Amino acid sequence: MKRHLLRGQEEDDPMSVVSNLFDAAMVFAVALMVALVTRYNMTEMFSKEDFTIVKNPGKENMEIITKEGEKINRYTPSENNGQTGTMGRRVGTAYELENGEIIYVPE
């Protein structure tokens, strides 16, 4: 009889439902993050190789993302990138980063 009473109290514990929901939510969140990283091909962020990514090349909201070792840098071009010459045609843009590196972005 005592065993039945103890077992009945464990089944009526309302906190067990909350912990199960929390576990399910954590599994869902991790799966969602992994799916987003693989969908948008951002697996380079987790590799040990250095890389440079140019988002929205040639547009006003362009960003240059570089990874050097463990350090990830994000650069946006300056506002004063007007054209000075009248002859020829524009074929791309070159940006000098803070560390002196120059990145050429073809249009």
CSV table of C-alpha atoms in Angstrom, one decimal, residues 14-58:
chain,number,residue,atom,x,y,z
A,14,PRO,CA,3.7,19.3,-11.9
A,15,MET,CA,7.4,20.3,-12.3
A,16,SER,CA,8.1,17.1,-14.3
A,17,VAL,CA,6.0,18.5,-17.2
A,18,VAL,CA,7.9,21.8,-17.1
A,19,SER,CA,11.3,20.1,-17.2
A,20,ASN,CA,10.2,17.9,-20.1
A,21,LEU,CA,9.0,21.0,-22.1
A,22,PHE,CA,12.3,22.8,-21.4
A,23,ASP,CA,14.3,19.8,-22.7
A,24,ALA,CA,12.2,19.7,-25.8
A,25,ALA,CA,12.6,23.4,-26.4
A,26,MET,CA,16.4,23.2,-26.0
A,27,VAL,CA,16.6,20.3,-28.6
A,28,PHE,CA,14.5,22.3,-31.0
A,29,ALA,CA,16.6,25.5,-30.6
A,30,VAL,CA,19.9,23.7,-31.2
A,31,ALA,CA,18.4,21.9,-34.3
A,32,LEU,CA,17.1,25.3,-35.6
A,33,MET,CA,20.6,26.9,-35.2
A,34,VAL,CA,22.3,24.0,-36.9
A,35,ALA,CA,19.8,24.2,-39.8
A,36,LEU,CA,20.2,28.0,-40.2
A,37,VAL,CA,24.1,27.7,-40.3
A,38,THR,CA,24.0,25.0,-42.9
A,39,ARG,CA,21.3,26.7,-45.0
A,40,TYR,CA,23.1,30.0,-45.3
A,41,ASN,CA,26.5,28.3,-45.9
A,42,MET,CA,28.1,29.9,-42.8
A,43,THR,CA,30.1,26.8,-41.9
A,44,GLU,CA,33.3,28.8,-42.6
A,45,MET,CA,32.8,30.6,-39.3
A,46,PHE,CA,33.5,27.4,-37.4
A,47,SER,CA,36.6,26.3,-39.5
A,48,LYS,CA,40.2,27.1,-38.5
A,49,GLU,CA,41.0,28.7,-41.9
A,50,ASP,CA,41.1,32.5,-42.5
A,51,PHE,CA,38.6,33.9,-45.0
A,52,THR,CA,37.0,37.1,-46.3
A,53,ILE,CA,33.2,37.4,-47.2
A,54,VAL,CA,31.7,40.3,-49.1
A,55,LYS,CA,28.0,40.7,-48.4
A,56,ASN,CA,25.9,42.7,-51.0
A,57,PRO,CA,28.8,43.6,-53.3
A,58,GLY,CA,28.5,47.0,-55.0
